[in-house]
mmCIF file of C-alpha atoms in Angstrom:
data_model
loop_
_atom_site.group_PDB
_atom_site.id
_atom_site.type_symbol
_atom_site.label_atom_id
_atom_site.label_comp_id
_atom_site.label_asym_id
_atom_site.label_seq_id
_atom_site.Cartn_x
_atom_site.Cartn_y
_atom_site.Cartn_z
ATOM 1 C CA UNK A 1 -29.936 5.260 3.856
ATOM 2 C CA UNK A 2 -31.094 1.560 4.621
ATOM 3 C CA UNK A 3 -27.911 0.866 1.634
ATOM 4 C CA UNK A 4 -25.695 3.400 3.417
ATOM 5 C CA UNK A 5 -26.598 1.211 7.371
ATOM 6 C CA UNK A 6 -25.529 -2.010 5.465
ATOM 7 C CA UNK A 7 -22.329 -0.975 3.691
ATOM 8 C CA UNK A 8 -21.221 0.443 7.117
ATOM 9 C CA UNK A 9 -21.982 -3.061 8.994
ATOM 10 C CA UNK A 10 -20.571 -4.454 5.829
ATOM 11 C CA UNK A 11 -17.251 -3.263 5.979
ATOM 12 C CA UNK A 12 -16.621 -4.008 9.888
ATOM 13 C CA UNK A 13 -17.161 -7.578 9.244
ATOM 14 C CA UNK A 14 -14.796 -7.344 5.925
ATOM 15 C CA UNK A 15 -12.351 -5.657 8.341
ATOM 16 C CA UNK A 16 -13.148 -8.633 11.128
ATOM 17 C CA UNK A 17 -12.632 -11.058 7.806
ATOM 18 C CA UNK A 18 -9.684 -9.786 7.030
ATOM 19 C CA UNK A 19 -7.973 -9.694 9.989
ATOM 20 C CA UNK A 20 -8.988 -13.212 11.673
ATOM 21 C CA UNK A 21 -8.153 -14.460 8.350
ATOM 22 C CA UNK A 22 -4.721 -13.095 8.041
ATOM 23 C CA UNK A 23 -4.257 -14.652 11.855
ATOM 24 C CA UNK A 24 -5.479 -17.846 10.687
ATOM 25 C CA UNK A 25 -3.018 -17.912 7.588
ATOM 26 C CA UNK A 26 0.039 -16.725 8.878
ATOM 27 C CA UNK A 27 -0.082 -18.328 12.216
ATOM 28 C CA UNK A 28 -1.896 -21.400 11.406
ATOM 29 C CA UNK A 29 -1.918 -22.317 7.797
ATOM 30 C CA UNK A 30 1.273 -21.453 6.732
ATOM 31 C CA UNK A 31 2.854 -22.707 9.451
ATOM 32 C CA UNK A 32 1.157 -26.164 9.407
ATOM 33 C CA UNK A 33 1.970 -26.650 5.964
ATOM 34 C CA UNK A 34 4.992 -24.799 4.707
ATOM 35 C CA UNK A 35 7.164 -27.630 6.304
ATOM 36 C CA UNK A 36 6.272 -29.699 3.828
ATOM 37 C CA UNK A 37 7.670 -26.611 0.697
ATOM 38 C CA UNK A 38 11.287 -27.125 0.459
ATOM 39 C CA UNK A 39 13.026 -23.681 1.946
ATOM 40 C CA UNK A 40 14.029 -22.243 -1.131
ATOM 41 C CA UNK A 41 10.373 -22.325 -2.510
ATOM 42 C CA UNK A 42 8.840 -21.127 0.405
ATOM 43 C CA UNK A 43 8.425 -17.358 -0.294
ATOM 44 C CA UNK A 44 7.055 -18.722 -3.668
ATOM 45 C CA UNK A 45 4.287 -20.965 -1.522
ATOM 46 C CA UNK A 46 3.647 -18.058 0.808
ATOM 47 C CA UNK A 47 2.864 -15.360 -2.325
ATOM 48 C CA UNK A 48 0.362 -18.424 -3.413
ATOM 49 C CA UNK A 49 -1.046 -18.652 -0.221
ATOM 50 C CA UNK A 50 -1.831 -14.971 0.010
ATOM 51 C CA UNK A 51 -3.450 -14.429 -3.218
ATOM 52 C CA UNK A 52 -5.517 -17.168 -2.891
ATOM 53 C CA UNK A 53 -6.834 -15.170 0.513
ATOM 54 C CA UNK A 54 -6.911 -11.796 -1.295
ATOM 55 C CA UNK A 55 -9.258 -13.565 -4.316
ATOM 56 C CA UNK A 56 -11.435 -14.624 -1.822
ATOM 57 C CA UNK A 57 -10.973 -11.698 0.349
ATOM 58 C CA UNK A 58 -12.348 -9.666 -2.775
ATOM 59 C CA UNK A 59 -15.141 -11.929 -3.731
ATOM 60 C CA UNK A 60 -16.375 -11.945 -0.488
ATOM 61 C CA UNK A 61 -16.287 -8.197 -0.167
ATOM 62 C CA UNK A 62 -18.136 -7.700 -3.354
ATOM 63 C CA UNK A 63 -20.481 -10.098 -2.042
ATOM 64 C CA UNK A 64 -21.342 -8.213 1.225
ATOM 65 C CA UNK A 65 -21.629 -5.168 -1.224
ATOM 66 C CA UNK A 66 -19.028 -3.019 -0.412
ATOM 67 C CA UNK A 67 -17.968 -2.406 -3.959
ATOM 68 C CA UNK A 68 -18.260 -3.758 -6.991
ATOM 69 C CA UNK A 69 -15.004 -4.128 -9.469
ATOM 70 C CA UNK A 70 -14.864 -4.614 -13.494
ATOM 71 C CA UNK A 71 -11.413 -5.527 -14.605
ATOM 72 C CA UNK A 72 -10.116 -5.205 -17.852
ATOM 73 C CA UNK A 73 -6.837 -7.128 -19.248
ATOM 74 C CA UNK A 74 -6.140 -9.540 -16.247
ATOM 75 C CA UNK A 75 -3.952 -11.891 -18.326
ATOM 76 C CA UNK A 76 -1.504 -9.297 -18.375
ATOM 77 C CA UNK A 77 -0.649 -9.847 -14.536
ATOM 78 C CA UNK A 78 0.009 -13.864 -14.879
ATOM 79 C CA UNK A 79 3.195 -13.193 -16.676
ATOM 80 C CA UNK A 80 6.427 -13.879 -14.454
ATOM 81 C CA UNK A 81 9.351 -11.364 -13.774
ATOM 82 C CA UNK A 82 7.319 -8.010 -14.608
ATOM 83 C CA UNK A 83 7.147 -4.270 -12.942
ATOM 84 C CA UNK A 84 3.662 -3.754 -11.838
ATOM 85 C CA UNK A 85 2.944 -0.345 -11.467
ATOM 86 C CA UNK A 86 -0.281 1.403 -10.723
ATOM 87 C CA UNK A 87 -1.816 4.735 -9.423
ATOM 88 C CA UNK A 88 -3.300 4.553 -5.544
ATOM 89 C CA UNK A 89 -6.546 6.156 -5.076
ATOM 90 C CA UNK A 90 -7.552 3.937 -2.083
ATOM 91 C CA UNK A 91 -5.997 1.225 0.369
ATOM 92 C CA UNK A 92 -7.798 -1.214 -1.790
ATOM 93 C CA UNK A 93 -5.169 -1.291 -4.779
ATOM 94 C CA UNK A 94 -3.383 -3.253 -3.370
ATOM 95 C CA UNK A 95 -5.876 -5.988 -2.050
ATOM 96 C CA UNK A 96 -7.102 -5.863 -5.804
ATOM 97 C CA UNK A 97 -3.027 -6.110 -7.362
ATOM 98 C CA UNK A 98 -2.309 -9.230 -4.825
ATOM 99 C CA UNK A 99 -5.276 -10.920 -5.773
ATOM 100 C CA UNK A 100 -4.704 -10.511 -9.519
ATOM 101 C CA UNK A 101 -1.067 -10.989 -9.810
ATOM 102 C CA UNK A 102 1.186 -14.230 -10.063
ATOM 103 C CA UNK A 103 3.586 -14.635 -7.821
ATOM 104 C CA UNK A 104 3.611 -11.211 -6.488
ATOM 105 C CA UNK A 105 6.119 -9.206 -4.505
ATOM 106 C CA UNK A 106 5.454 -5.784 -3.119
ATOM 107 C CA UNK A 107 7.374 -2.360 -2.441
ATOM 108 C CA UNK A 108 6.388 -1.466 0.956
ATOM 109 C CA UNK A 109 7.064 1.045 3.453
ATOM 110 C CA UNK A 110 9.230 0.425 6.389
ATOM 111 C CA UNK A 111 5.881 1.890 8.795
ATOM 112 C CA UNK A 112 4.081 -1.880 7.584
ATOM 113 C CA UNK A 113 7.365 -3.840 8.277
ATOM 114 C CA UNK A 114 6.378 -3.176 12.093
ATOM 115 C CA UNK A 115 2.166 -3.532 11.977
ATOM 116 C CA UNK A 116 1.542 -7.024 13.708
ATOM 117 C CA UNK A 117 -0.558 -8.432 11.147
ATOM 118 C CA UNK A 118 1.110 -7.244 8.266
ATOM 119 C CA UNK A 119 4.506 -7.809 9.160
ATOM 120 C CA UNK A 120 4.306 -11.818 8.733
ATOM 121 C CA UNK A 121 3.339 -11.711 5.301
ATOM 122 C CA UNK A 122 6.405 -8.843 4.577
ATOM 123 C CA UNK A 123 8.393 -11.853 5.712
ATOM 124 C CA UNK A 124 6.883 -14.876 4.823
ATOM 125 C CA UNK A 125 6.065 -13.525 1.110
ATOM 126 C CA UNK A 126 9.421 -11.538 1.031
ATOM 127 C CA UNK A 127 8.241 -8.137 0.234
ATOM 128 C CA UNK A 128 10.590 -5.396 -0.260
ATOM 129 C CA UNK A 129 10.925 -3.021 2.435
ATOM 130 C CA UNK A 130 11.919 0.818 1.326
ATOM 131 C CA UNK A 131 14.380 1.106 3.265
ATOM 132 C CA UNK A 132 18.039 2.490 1.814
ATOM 133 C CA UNK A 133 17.620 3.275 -2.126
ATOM 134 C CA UNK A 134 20.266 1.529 -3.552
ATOM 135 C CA UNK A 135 19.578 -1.974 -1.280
ATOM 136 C CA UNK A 136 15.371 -1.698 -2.594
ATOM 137 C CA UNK A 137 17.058 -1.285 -6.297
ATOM 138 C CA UNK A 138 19.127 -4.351 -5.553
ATOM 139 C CA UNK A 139 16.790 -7.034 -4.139
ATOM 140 C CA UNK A 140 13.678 -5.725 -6.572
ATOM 141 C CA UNK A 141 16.449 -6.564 -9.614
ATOM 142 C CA UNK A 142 16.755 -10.076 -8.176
ATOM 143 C CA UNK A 143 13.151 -11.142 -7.193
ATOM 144 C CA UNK A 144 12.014 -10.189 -10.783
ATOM 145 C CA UNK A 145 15.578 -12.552 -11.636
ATOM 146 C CA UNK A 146 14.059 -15.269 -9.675
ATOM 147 C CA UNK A 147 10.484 -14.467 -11.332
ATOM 148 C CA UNK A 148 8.718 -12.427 -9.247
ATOM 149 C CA UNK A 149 6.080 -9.874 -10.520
ATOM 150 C CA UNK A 150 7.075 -6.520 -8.389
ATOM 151 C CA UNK A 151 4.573 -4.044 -7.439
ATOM 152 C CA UNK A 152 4.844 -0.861 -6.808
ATOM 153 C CA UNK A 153 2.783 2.552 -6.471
ATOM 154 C CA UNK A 154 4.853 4.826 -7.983
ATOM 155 C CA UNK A 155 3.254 8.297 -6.661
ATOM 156 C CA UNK A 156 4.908 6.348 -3.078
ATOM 157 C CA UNK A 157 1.594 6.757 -1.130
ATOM 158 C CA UNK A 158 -2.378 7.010 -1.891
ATOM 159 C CA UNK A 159 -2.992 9.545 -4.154
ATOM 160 C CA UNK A 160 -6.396 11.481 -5.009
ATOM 161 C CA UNK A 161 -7.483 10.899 -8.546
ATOM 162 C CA UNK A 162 -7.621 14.369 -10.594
ATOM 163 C CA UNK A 163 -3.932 15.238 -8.997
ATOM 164 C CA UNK A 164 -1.374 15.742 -12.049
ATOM 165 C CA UNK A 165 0.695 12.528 -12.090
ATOM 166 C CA UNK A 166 3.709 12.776 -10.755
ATOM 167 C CA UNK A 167 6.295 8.919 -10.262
ATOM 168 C CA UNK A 168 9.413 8.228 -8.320
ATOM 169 C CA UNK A 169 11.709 6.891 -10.781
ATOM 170 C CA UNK A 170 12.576 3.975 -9.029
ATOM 171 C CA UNK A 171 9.978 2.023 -10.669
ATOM 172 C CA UNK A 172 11.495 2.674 -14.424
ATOM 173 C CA UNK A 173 14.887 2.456 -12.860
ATOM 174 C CA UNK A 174 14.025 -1.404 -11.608
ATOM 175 C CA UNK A 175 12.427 -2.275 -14.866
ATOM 176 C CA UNK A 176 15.672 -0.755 -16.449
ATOM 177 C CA UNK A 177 18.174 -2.602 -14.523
ATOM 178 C CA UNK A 178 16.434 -5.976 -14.772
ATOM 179 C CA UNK A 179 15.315 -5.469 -18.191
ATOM 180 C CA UNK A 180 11.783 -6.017 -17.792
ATOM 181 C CA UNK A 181 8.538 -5.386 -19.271
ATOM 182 C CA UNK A 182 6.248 -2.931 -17.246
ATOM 183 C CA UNK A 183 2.723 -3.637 -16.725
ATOM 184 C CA UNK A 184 0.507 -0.417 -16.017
ATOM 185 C CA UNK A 185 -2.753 -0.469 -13.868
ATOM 186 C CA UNK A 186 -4.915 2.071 -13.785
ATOM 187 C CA UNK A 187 -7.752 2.239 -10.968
ATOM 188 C CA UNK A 188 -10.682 4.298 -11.111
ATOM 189 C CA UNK A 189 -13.008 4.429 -7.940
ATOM 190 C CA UNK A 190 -16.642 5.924 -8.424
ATOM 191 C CA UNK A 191 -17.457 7.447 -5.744
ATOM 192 C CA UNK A 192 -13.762 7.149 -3.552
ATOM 193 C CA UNK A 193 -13.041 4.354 -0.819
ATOM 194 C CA UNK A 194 -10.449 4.390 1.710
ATOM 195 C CA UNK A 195 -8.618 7.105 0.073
ATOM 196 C CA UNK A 196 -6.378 8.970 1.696
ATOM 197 C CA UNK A 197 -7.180 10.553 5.007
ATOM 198 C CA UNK A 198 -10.691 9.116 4.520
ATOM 199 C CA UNK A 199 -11.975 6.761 7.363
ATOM 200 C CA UNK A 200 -13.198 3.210 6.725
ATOM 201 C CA UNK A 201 -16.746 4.258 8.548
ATOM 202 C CA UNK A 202 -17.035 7.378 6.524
ATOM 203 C CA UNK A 203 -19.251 4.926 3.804
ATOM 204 C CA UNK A 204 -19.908 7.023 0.570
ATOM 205 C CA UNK A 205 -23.324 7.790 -0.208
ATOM 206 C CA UNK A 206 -24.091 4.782 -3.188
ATOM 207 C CA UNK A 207 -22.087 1.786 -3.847
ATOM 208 C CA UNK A 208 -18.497 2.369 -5.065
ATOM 209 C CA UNK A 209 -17.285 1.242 -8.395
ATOM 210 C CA UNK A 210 -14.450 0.249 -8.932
ATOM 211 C CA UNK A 211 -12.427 -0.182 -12.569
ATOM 212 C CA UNK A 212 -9.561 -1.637 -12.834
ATOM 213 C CA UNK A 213 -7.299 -1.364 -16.032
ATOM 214 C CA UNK A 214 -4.320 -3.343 -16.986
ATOM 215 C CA UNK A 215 -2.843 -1.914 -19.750
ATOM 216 C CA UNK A 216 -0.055 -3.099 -22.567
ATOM 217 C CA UNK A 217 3.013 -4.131 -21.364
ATOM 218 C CA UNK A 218 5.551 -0.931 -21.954
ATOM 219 C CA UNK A 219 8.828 -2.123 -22.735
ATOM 220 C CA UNK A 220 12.065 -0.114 -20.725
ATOM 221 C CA UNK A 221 14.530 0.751 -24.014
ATOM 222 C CA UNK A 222 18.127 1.853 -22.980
ATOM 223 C CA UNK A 223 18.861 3.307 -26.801
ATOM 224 C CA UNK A 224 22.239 2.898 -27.320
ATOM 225 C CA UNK A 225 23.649 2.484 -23.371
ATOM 226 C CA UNK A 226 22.620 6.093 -22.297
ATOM 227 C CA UNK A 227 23.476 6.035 -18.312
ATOM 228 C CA UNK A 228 20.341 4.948 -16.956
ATOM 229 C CA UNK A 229 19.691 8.157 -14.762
ATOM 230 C CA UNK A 230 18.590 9.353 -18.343
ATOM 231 C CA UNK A 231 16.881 6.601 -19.859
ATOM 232 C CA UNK A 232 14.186 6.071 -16.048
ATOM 233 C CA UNK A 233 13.606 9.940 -16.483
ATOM 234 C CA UNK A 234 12.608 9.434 -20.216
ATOM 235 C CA UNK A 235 10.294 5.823 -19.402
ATOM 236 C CA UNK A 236 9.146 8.127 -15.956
ATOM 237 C CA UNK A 237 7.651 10.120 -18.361
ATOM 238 C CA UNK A 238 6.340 7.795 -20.548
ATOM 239 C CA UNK A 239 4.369 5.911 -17.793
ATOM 240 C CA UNK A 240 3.037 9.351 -16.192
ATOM 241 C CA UNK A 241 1.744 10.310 -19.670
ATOM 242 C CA UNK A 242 0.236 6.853 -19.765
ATOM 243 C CA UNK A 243 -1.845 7.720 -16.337
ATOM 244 C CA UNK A 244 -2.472 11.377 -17.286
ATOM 245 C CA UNK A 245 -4.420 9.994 -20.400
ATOM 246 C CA UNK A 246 -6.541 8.210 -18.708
ATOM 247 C CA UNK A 247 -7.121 10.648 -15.535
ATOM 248 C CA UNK A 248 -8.023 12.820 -18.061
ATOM 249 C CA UNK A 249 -10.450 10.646 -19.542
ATOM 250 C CA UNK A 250 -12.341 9.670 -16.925
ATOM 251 C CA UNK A 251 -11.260 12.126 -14.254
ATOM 252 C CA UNK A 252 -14.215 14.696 -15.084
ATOM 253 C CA UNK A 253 -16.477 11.785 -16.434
ATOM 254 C CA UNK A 254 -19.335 11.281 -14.109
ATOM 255 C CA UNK A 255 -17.905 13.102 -10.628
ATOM 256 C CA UNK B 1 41.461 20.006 -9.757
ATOM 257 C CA UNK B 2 43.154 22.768 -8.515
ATOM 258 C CA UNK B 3 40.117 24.810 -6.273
ATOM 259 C CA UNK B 4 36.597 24.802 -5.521
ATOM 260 C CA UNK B 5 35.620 26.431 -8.732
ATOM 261 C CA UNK B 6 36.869 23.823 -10.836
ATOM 262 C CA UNK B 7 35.006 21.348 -8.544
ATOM 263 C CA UNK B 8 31.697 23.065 -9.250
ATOM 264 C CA UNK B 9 31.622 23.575 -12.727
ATOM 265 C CA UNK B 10 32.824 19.723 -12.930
ATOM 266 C CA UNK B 11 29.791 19.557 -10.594
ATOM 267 C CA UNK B 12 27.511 21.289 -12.985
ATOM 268 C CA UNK B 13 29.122 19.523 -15.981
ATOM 269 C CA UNK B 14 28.012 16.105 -14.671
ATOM 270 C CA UNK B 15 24.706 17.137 -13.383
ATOM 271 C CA UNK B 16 23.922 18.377 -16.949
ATOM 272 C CA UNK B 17 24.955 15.634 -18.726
ATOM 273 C CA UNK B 18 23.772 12.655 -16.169
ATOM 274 C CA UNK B 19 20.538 14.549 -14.724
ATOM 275 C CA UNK B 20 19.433 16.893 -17.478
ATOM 276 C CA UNK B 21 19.703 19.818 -15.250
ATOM 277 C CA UNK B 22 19.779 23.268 -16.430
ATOM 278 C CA UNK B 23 23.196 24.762 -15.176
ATOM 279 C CA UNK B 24 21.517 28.118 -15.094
ATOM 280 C CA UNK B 25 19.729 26.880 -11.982
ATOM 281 C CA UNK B 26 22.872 25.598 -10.186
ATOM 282 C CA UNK B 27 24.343 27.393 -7.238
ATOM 283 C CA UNK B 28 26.159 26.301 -4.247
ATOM 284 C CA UNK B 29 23.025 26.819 -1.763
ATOM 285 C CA UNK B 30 20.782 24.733 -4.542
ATOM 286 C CA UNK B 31 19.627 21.538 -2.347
ATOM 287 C CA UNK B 32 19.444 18.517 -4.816
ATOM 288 C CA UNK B 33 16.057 17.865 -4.076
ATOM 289 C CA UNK B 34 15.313 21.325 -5.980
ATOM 290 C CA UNK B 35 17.305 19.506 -8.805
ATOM 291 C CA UNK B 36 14.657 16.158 -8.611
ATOM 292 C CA UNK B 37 17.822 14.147 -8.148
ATOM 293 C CA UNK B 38 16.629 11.187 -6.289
ATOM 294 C CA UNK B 39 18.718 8.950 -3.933
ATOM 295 C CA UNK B 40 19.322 6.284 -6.865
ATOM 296 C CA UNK B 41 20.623 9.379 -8.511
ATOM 297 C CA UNK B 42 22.592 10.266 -5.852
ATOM 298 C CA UNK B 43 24.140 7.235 -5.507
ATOM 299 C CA UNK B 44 24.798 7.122 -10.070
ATOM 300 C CA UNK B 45 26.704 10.697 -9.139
ATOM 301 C CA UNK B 46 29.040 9.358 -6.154
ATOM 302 C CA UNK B 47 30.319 6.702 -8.851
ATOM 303 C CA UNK B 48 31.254 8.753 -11.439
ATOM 304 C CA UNK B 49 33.095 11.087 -8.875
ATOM 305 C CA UNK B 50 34.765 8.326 -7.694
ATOM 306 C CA UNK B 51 35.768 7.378 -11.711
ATOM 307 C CA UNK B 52 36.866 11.175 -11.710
ATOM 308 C CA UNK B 53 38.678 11.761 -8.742
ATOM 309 C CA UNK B 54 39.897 8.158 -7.708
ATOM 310 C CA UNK B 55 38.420 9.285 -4.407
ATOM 311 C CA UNK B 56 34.986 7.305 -2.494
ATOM 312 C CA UNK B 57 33.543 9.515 -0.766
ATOM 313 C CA UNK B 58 32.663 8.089 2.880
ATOM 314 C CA UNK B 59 28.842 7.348 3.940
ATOM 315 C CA UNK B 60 28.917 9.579 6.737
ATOM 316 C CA UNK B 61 29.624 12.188 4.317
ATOM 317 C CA UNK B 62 27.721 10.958 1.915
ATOM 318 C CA UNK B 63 24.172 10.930 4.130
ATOM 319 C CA UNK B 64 25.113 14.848 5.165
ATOM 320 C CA UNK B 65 24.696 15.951 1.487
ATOM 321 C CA UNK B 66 21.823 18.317 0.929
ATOM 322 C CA UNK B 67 23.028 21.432 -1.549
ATOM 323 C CA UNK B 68 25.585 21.352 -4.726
ATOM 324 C CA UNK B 69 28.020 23.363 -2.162
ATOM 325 C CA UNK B 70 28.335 20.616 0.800
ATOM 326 C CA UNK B 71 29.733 17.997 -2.241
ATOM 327 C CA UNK B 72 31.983 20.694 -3.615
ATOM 328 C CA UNK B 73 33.397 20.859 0.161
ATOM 329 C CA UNK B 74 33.745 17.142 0.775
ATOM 330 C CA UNK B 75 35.356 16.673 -2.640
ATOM 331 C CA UNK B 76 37.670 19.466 -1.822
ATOM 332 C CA UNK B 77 39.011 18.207 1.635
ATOM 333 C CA UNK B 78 39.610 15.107 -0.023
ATOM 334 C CA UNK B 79 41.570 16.483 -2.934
ATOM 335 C CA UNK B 80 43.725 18.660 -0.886
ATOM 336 C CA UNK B 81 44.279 15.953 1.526
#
């Protein structure tokens, strides 16, 4: 109970953290020294800038005992120009994925492009809003071009673990187009934080844990130039079978 | 492409072949979500009409799409125009 008080006070002053230090980034940091980045690397500098806060912003977190997190195959995300994609059991994904991935570029939706605290890094970092289809498909090919890592949550909002798996294609379509290796990450969250629907002062009863698998890079194949619409269903399936694997490994496993 | 049946089974033809849908489940009310064609797919179909047909088919139109029926109807007023 004494935990449960703690964890509660813990997370307002990771929420406080988080937003007085996105303020003092975006409005003070960045702004102070980004002059100094020539223009053309500046969304570089910014994605730098904001995974250096989300390390911290984790570490700190784990430190007030919120969570704790065990991650397995982190080299995997320090590669440049690969499709990140991951299931999204919690708001905390991505917090985890833009503190463990080089030079990082998200999917987002448009709702974030117009939150006052989110929207500067959307436009300092150049995230990609999903707006039109074929524009998101367009500017995702090029930032993985320019070397970007591109996340995105394929199941297009938080998702419940133990729900069958079921992607967008855009994400194998992307990897497709710019001929890209795909990086899977799996999260598993014992007991659930932040999930959907779930408020942030609803604490779960005992600390949550929270695993966090990067798995083998899964390489798109276009066999023989088969119009893409067929090859992203085929690698869609291929990268839900990947997650259904592994929700049905642990899924059951200590709930 | 003489009339509106020859439209559809092209239709059906392409959706097969591009899409991997089951013609058996095409009508002209079926809504292309039903199908699990996406927008990106969408958008892969309107180019290969325009291959066909020499025709683009105009955004307006375009965004108004939801069955199999409404792009046998826009391909036919632009056929027969």
């Amino acid at each position: 109970m004494l935990d449960r008080g703690w964890r509660l006070f813990a997370i307002m002053v990771n929420y406080l953290v988080y937003g007085l230090g996105s303020l003092l980034l975006w409005y003070v940091v960045y702004p102070c020294t980004a002059w100094r980045v020539p223009p053309e690397r500046r969304e570089v500098y910014a994605r730098f800038l904001s995974r250096g806060a989300f390390r911290f912003f984790i570490r700190f977190t784990a430190f007030m005992g919120m969570w704790r997190y065990h991650i397995e195959g982190a080299e995997r995300l320090e590669k440049p120009g690969r499709v990140i994609i991951a299931n999204h059991p919690s708001f905390l994904d991505v917090v985890l994925l833009f503190a463990l991935t080089e030079n990082a570029v998200c999917i987002v939706k448009p709702v974030l492009a117009r939150v006052p605290l989110v929207r500067e890094p959307i436009r300092r970092c150049g995230h990609v809003v999903a707006d039109e289809a074929e524009e998101v498909l367009r500017k995702s090919v090029r930032v993985i071009r320019e070397g970007a890592s591109l996340i995105l949550f394929p199941q297009g909002t938080r998702t419940p673990a133990g729900v069958r798996v079921r992607f967008h294609r855009s994400a194998a379509r992307i990897a497709l187009e710019a001929g890209v290796p795909m990086v899977p990450v799996y999260f598993r969250y014992q007991p659930s934080l932040l999930g959907k629907g779930e408020q942030w002062y609803n604490v779960p009863s005992t600390r949550p844990r929270v695993q966090v698998l990067v798995g083998e890079e899964i390489l798109p194949d276009n066999a023989g130039g088969e119009p893409l619409s067929l090859s992203s269903r085929k690698l869609t399936r291929r990268l839900e079978a990947w997650f259904e694997v592994l929700e049905y490994d642990h899924g059951s496993v200590g709930r | 492409m003489k009339n509106k049946e020859e439209i559809f089974s092209l239709l059906c033809q392409l959706l097969e072949q591009m899409f991997e849908v089951d013609p058996t489940r095409i009508e002209t009310e079926t809504t292309f979500r039903e199908l699990d064609i996406d927008s990106i797919d969408a958008v892969d179909l309107m180019v290969r009409l325009h291959e066909l047909t020499g025709k683009r088919i105009a955004p307006e139109d375009f965004k108004s799409i939801v069955t199999v029926g409404d792009v046998v109807e826009i391909i036919w007023r632009m056929v027969s125009e």
